[in-house]
């Protein structure tokens, strides 16, 4: 039964036109390499940012978002991509975001960096992931209750829709500001023992 | 000699390219995300029927997509940690936890489980996580993602201030 459902995961992905199985797997593979190679899967990077002792994560995130925002806008204009913004659900965003932030600072991982960390042998993160599976279970079973907290959708608004006629200027400014922020944030680094040993070898 | 760490700016550029590829019609034609796979896997592991639990129907495709992507991420992370960064080893206690919290393994594991649990509840309430809201959402200039981003940033920093010691323990 479980085996059938795992197989079903692969057939579901192959049957939809959101990349072949190989492409989706490769996207994950590249993601894992970038995260591992830049070491942002480390507790010291995310919890370190919470303590303001490490700024690699925000520097990298702001740069990535700034570049992607400009690139995506022009890809959408050229017909090579489309926007899929998430709805504004105030209860969900504010309550969920608060719970998410507290948990991220304590676990020192997010749902994307956690698995990469497990792949390098972090047992504490594996325990966190098991906790996460139970979180997913509770959310699924009590979805009716959580839906009430999330509230009504106020629409899938994007910033550029507020600036009709000046969309490309606005997205360009947005991108440049984020890139500038990523450069201006002072570089602070917090290392763990393993990384320090590796640093000595360079 | 092999360079064992990628600088933040190179990682940022590559991550932007990966997000753009994921969005593109020649890539996956969808946003990049990474928290929907958790309830999807919970459904598989506990053998929950999508007929009975409407949320599983809602995440049927996104969960499967992110599930396959996650297998790639595990593979990529494993190969890089073994062959490139040489950081692969079994470990329970992060250096930073020992330095700024305590040296109790039980404390770390209990907090890991609890924070892992709430991390997913929070992400599902908000409809996305660091990948879906920060990376993909803010790149679309989505207002929802900016609200999420602001709330998370604030809550991360306040937690960091309250939860950890300001002075390091001697490790």
Coordinates of C-alpha atoms in Angstrom, one line a residue:
Chain A
X1 CA 0.0 0.0 0.0
X2 CA 2.7 2.4 1.0
X3 CA 4.8 1.2 -1.9
X4 CA 1.9 1.9 -4.3
X5 CA 1.6 5.4 -3.0
X6 CA 5.3 6.1 -3.4
X7 CA 5.1 4.8 -7.0
X8 CA 2.0 7.0 -7.4
X9 CA 4.2 10.0 -6.4
X10 CA 6.4 9.4 -9.5
X11 CA 3.5 8.8 -11.9
X12 CA 1.8 11.9 -10.6
X13 CA 4.8 14.0 -11.4
X14 CA 5.4 12.4 -14.8
X15 CA 1.7 12.9 -15.8
X16 CA 1.7 16.6 -15.1
X17 CA 3.5 19.0 -17.4
X18 CA 5.7 20.6 -14.7
X19 CA 9.0 19.1 -15.8
X20 CA 9.9 15.5 -16.4
X21 CA 10.8 13.3 -13.5
X22 CA 14.4 13.8 -14.5
X23 CA 14.1 17.6 -14.6
X24 CA 12.3 17.8 -11.2
X25 CA 14.9 15.5 -9.6
X26 CA 17.7 17.6 -11.2
X27 CA 16.2 20.8 -9.8
X28 CA 16.4 19.2 -6.3
X29 CA 19.9 17.9 -6.9
X30 CA 21.2 21.4 -7.9
X31 CA 19.4 22.9 -4.9
X32 CA 21.1 20.3 -2.6
X33 CA 24.5 21.1 -4.1
X34 CA 24.1 24.9 -3.8
X35 CA 22.8 24.6 -0.2
X36 CA 25.5 22.2 0.9
X37 CA 28.4 23.9 -0.9
X38 CA 27.4 27.3 0.5
X39 CA 27.0 25.7 4.0
X40 CA 23.7 27.5 4.6
X41 CA 22.3 24.1 5.8
X42 CA 24.3 24.6 9.0
X43 CA 22.7 25.3 12.4
X44 CA 25.4 28.0 12.8
X45 CA 24.1 29.8 9.7
X46 CA 20.3 30.0 10.4
X47 CA 20.3 30.0 14.2
X48 CA 23.5 32.1 13.9
X49 CA 21.5 34.6 11.9
X50 CA 18.8 34.6 14.6
X51 CA 21.5 35.6 17.1
X52 CA 22.9 38.1 14.5
X53 CA 26.2 36.3 14.5
X54 CA 26.1 35.1 10.9
X55 CA 24.7 37.0 7.9
X56 CA 25.4 34.6 5.1
X57 CA 21.8 33.5 4.8
X58 CA 20.2 36.9 4.5
X59 CA 22.9 38.1 2.1
X60 CA 22.4 35.1 -0.1
X61 CA 18.6 35.2 0.1
X62 CA 18.3 39.0 -0.7
X63 CA 20.7 38.7 -3.6
X64 CA 18.9 35.6 -5.0
X65 CA 15.5 37.3 -4.7
X66 CA 16.6 40.6 -6.2
X67 CA 18.1 38.8 -9.3
X68 CA 15.2 36.4 -9.6
X69 CA 12.7 39.2 -9.4
X70 CA 14.2 41.1 -12.4
X71 CA 14.9 38.0 -14.4
X72 CA 11.4 36.6 -13.7
X73 CA 9.6 39.8 -14.8
X74 CA 11.4 39.8 -18.1
X75 CA 10.8 36.1 -18.6
X76 CA 7.1 36.6 -18.0
X77 CA 7.0 39.5 -20.5
X78 CA 8.7 37.3 -23.1
X79 CA 6.3 34.5 -22.4
X80 CA 8.8 32.0 -20.9
X81 CA 7.2 32.0 -17.5
X82 CA 4.1 33.1 -15.5
X83 CA 3.5 34.4 -12.1
X84 CA 1.9 32.1 -9.4
X85 CA 1.7 34.4 -6.3
X86 CA 0.3 33.0 -3.1
X87 CA -3.0 34.4 -1.6
X88 CA -2.9 37.0 1.2
X89 CA -4.4 35.1 4.1
X90 CA -3.7 37.4 7.0
X91 CA -4.3 35.0 9.9
X92 CA -2.2 32.3 8.3
X93 CA 0.6 34.6 7.3
X94 CA 1.0 36.3 10.6
X95 CA 0.3 33.4 13.0
X96 CA 2.0 30.9 10.7
X97 CA 5.0 33.2 10.0
X98 CA 5.5 33.8 13.8
X99 CA 5.4 30.1 14.6
X100 CA 7.6 29.4 11.6
X101 CA 10.2 32.0 12.6
X102 CA 10.4 30.8 16.2
X103 CA 10.8 27.2 15.1
X104 CA 13.4 28.1 12.4
X105 CA 15.6 29.9 15.0
X106 CA 15.5 27.0 17.4
X107 CA 15.9 24.1 14.9
X108 CA 18.4 26.2 12.8
X109 CA 16.8 24.8 9.6
X110 CA 13.9 25.5 7.3
X111 CA 12.0 22.8 5.3
X112 CA 14.4 23.2 2.3
X113 CA 17.7 23.2 4.2
X114 CA 16.8 20.5 6.7
X115 CA 16.9 17.6 4.3
X116 CA 20.3 18.7 3.0
X117 CA 21.5 18.8 6.6
X118 CA 20.2 15.3 7.2
X119 CA 22.0 14.1 4.0
X120 CA 25.3 15.2 5.7
X121 CA 24.6 13.0 8.8
X122 CA 22.8 15.4 11.2
X123 CA 20.8 13.2 13.5
X124 CA 19.2 16.1 15.5
X125 CA 17.8 17.4 12.2
X126 CA 16.4 13.9 11.4
X127 CA 14.6 14.1 14.8
X128 CA 13.3 17.5 13.8
X129 CA 12.1 16.1 10.5
X130 CA 10.2 13.3 12.3
X131 CA 8.6 16.1 14.4
X132 CA 7.8 17.8 11.1
X133 CA 6.0 14.7 9.8
X134 CA 3.8 14.7 12.9
X135 CA 3.2 18.4 12.3
X136 CA 2.1 17.6 8.8
X137 CA -0.1 14.8 10.1
X138 CA -1.8 17.1 12.7
X139 CA -2.3 19.8 10.0
X140 CA -3.8 17.3 7.6
X141 CA -6.1 15.7 10.2
X142 CA -7.3 19.0 11.8
X143 CA -7.3 21.0 8.5
X144 CA -10.8 22.4 9.2
X145 CA -9.6 23.9 12.5
X146 CA -6.4 25.4 10.9
X147 CA -8.5 26.8 8.0
X148 CA -10.4 29.0 10.5
X149 CA -7.1 30.4 11.8
X150 CA -5.9 31.1 8.3
X151 CA -8.9 33.2 7.4
X152 CA -10.2 34.4 4.1
X153 CA -8.0 35.1 1.1
X154 CA -7.7 38.8 0.3
X155 CA -6.5 38.0 -3.2
X156 CA -3.2 37.2 -4.9
X157 CA -1.9 40.7 -5.2
X158 CA 1.6 41.5 -6.4
X159 CA 3.5 44.8 -5.9
X160 CA 3.7 45.6 -9.6
X161 CA -0.1 45.5 -10.0
X162 CA -0.1 48.8 -7.9
X163 CA 2.0 50.5 -10.5
X164 CA 0.2 50.1 -13.8
X165 CA 2.2 51.4 -16.7
X166 CA 5.5 51.5 -14.8
X167 CA 5.9 47.8 -14.1
X168 CA 9.3 47.3 -15.4
X169 CA 10.7 50.3 -13.7
X170 CA 9.2 49.2 -10.4
X171 CA 10.5 45.6 -10.7
X172 CA 14.0 47.0 -11.6
X173 CA 14.0 49.3 -8.5
X174 CA 12.7 46.4 -6.4
X175 CA 15.5 44.1 -7.6
X176 CA 18.3 46.7 -7.3
X177 CA 17.2 47.6 -3.8
X178 CA 17.3 44.0 -2.7
X179 CA 20.7 43.4 -4.3
X180 CA 22.0 46.6 -2.7
X181 CA 20.7 45.3 0.7
X182 CA 22.4 42.0 0.2
X183 CA 25.7 43.8 -0.4
X184 CA 25.3 46.4 2.4
X185 CA 24.5 43.8 5.1
X186 CA 27.9 43.3 6.8
X187 CA 29.4 39.9 6.3
X188 CA 29.5 38.0 9.7
X189 CA 30.4 34.3 9.9
X190 CA 29.9 31.7 12.5
X191 CA 31.6 28.3 11.9
X192 CA 31.1 24.9 13.4
X193 CA 34.0 22.6 14.3
X194 CA 33.9 20.6 11.0
X195 CA 34.0 23.7 8.9
X196 CA 36.8 25.2 10.8
X197 CA 38.9 22.1 10.2
X198 CA 38.2 22.4 6.5
X199 CA 39.0 26.0 6.5
X200 CA 42.5 25.3 7.8
X201 CA 43.1 23.1 4.8
X202 CA 42.5 25.8 2.3
Chain B
X1 CA 43.3 22.3 -4.3
X2 CA 39.5 22.1 -4.1
X3 CA 37.7 25.1 -2.7
X4 CA 35.4 23.7 0.1
X5 CA 33.0 26.6 0.4
X6 CA 31.0 28.5 -2.1
X7 CA 30.9 32.3 -1.4
X8 CA 27.4 33.7 -0.6
X9 CA 27.2 35.8 -3.8
X10 CA 27.9 32.8 -6.0
X11 CA 25.3 30.8 -4.1
X12 CA 22.8 33.7 -4.5
X13 CA 23.4 33.9 -8.2
X14 CA 23.0 30.2 -8.7
X15 CA 19.9 30.1 -6.5
X16 CA 18.3 32.9 -8.6
X17 CA 19.1 30.9 -11.8
X18 CA 17.6 27.7 -10.3
X19 CA 14.4 29.6 -9.3
X20 CA 14.2 31.1 -12.8
X21 CA 14.7 27.7 -14.4
X22 CA 12.0 26.2 -12.1
X23 CA 9.5 29.0 -13.2
X24 CA 10.4 28.8 -16.9
X25 CA 8.2 27.0 -19.4
X26 CA 11.3 25.0 -20.5
X27 CA 11.9 24.0 -16.8
X28 CA 9.1 23.1 -14.5
X29 CA 6.6 26.0 -15.2
X30 CA 5.9 26.4 -11.5
X31 CA 7.3 28.1 -8.4
X32 CA 10.1 26.5 -6.3
X33 CA 8.8 25.3 -2.9
X34 CA 9.8 22.9 -0.2
X35 CA 7.3 22.4 2.6
X36 CA 4.3 20.8 0.9
X37 CA 6.1 17.5 0.7
X38 CA 5.8 17.1 4.5
X39 CA 2.0 16.6 4.8
X40 CA 2.2 14.6 1.6
X41 CA 4.7 12.2 3.1
X42 CA 2.7 12.2 6.4
X43 CA -0.3 11.0 4.3
X44 CA 1.7 8.2 2.8
X45 CA 3.4 7.1 6.0
X46 CA 0.2 7.0 8.1
X47 CA -1.8 5.7 5.1
X48 CA -4.4 8.5 5.3
X49 CA -7.0 8.4 2.6
X50 CA -7.3 11.6 0.4
X51 CA -11.1 10.9 0.3
X52 CA -11.3 11.5 4.0
X53 CA -8.8 14.3 4.3
X54 CA -9.4 17.1 1.8
X55 CA -6.0 18.7 2.5
X56 CA -4.3 15.7 0.9
X57 CA -6.3 16.3 -2.2
X58 CA -5.3 19.9 -2.2
X59 CA -1.6 19.0 -2.0
X60 CA -1.7 16.0 -4.2
X61 CA 0.3 17.4 -7.1
X62 CA 2.5 19.9 -5.2
X63 CA 3.4 17.3 -2.6
X64 CA 4.4 14.8 -5.2
X65 CA 6.4 17.4 -7.1
X66 CA 8.3 18.5 -4.0
X67 CA 8.7 14.9 -2.9
X68 CA 10.6 14.1 -6.1
X69 CA 12.6 17.4 -5.8
X70 CA 13.4 16.5 -2.2
X71 CA 14.9 13.1 -3.3
X72 CA 17.2 15.1 -5.6
X73 CA 18.1 17.5 -2.8
X74 CA 19.0 14.6 -0.5
X75 CA 21.2 13.2 -3.2
X76 CA 22.8 16.5 -4.0
X77 CA 23.4 17.2 -0.4
X78 CA 24.9 13.8 0.3
X79 CA 27.2 13.8 -2.7
X80 CA 28.5 17.3 -2.0
X81 CA 29.0 16.6 1.7
X82 CA 31.0 13.4 0.9
X83 CA 33.0 14.6 -2.0
X84 CA 33.2 18.4 -2.0
X85 CA 32.8 19.9 1.4
X86 CA 34.0 16.7 3.2
X87 CA 31.6 17.6 6.0
X88 CA 29.7 14.3 6.1
X89 CA 29.6 12.6 9.5
X90 CA 27.0 11.4 11.9
X91 CA 26.5 14.0 14.6
X92 CA 23.8 15.0 17.1
X93 CA 25.0 18.2 18.6
X94 CA 25.6 21.4 16.5
X95 CA 28.6 23.4 17.6
X96 CA 26.5 26.5 17.9
X97 CA 24.0 24.8 20.2
X98 CA 26.8 23.8 22.6
X99 CA 28.2 27.3 22.4
X100 CA 25.1 29.3 22.9
X101 CA 22.5 27.0 24.5
X102 CA 23.7 23.9 26.4
X103 CA 25.6 20.7 26.0
X104 CA 22.7 18.4 26.7
X105 CA 21.9 16.0 23.9
X106 CA 18.4 15.4 25.3
X107 CA 17.7 19.1 25.3
X108 CA 18.8 19.4 21.7
X109 CA 16.7 16.4 20.5
X110 CA 13.6 17.5 22.4
X111 CA 13.8 21.0 21.0
X112 CA 14.5 19.6 17.5
X113 CA 11.4 17.5 17.6
X114 CA 9.2 20.3 19.0
X115 CA 10.6 23.0 16.6
X116 CA 10.4 20.6 13.7
X117 CA 6.7 20.0 14.5
X118 CA 5.8 23.7 14.7
X119 CA 8.0 24.6 11.7
X120 CA 5.7 22.6 9.5
X121 CA 2.5 23.8 11.2
X122 CA 3.7 27.4 10.7
X123 CA 4.7 26.8 7.1
X124 CA 1.4 25.2 6.2
X125 CA -0.6 27.9 7.9
X126 CA 1.2 30.5 5.9
X127 CA 1.0 28.5 2.7
X128 CA 4.7 28.4 2.2
X129 CA 8.2 28.5 3.7
X130 CA 11.6 30.0 3.0
X131 CA 11.6 28.6 -0.5
X132 CA 8.0 29.2 -1.5
X133 CA 7.5 32.6 0.1
X134 CA 10.9 34.2 0.4
X135 CA 12.6 32.9 -2.8
X136 CA 9.7 32.3 -5.2
X137 CA 7.1 34.6 -3.6
X138 CA 9.2 37.7 -3.2
X139 CA 10.7 37.2 -6.6
X140 CA 7.1 37.6 -7.9
X141 CA 6.8 40.7 -5.7
X142 CA 3.8 38.9 -4.0
X143 CA 2.3 41.0 -1.2
X144 CA 1.6 37.8 0.8
X145 CA 5.2 36.8 0.7
X146 CA 6.4 40.2 1.9
X147 CA 4.0 40.0 4.9
X148 CA 5.4 36.5 5.6
X149 CA 9.0 37.7 5.1
X150 CA 8.6 40.6 7.6
X151 CA 6.9 38.5 10.2
X152 CA 9.4 35.7 10.0
X153 CA 12.4 38.0 10.1
X154 CA 11.1 39.7 13.2
X155 CA 10.2 36.5 14.9
X156 CA 13.5 34.8 14.1
X157 CA 15.5 37.7 15.6
X158 CA 13.4 38.0 18.7
X159 CA 13.6 34.2 19.3
X160 CA 17.4 34.4 18.8
X161 CA 17.6 37.1 21.4
X162 CA 15.4 35.3 24.0
X163 CA 16.3 31.6 23.4
X164 CA 20.1 31.7 23.2
X165 CA 22.8 33.1 25.5
X166 CA 24.5 36.2 24.4
X167 CA 27.9 35.0 25.6
X168 CA 29.4 31.8 24.2
X169 CA 30.1 28.8 26.5
X170 CA 33.7 27.5 26.2
X171 CA 33.4 24.5 23.9

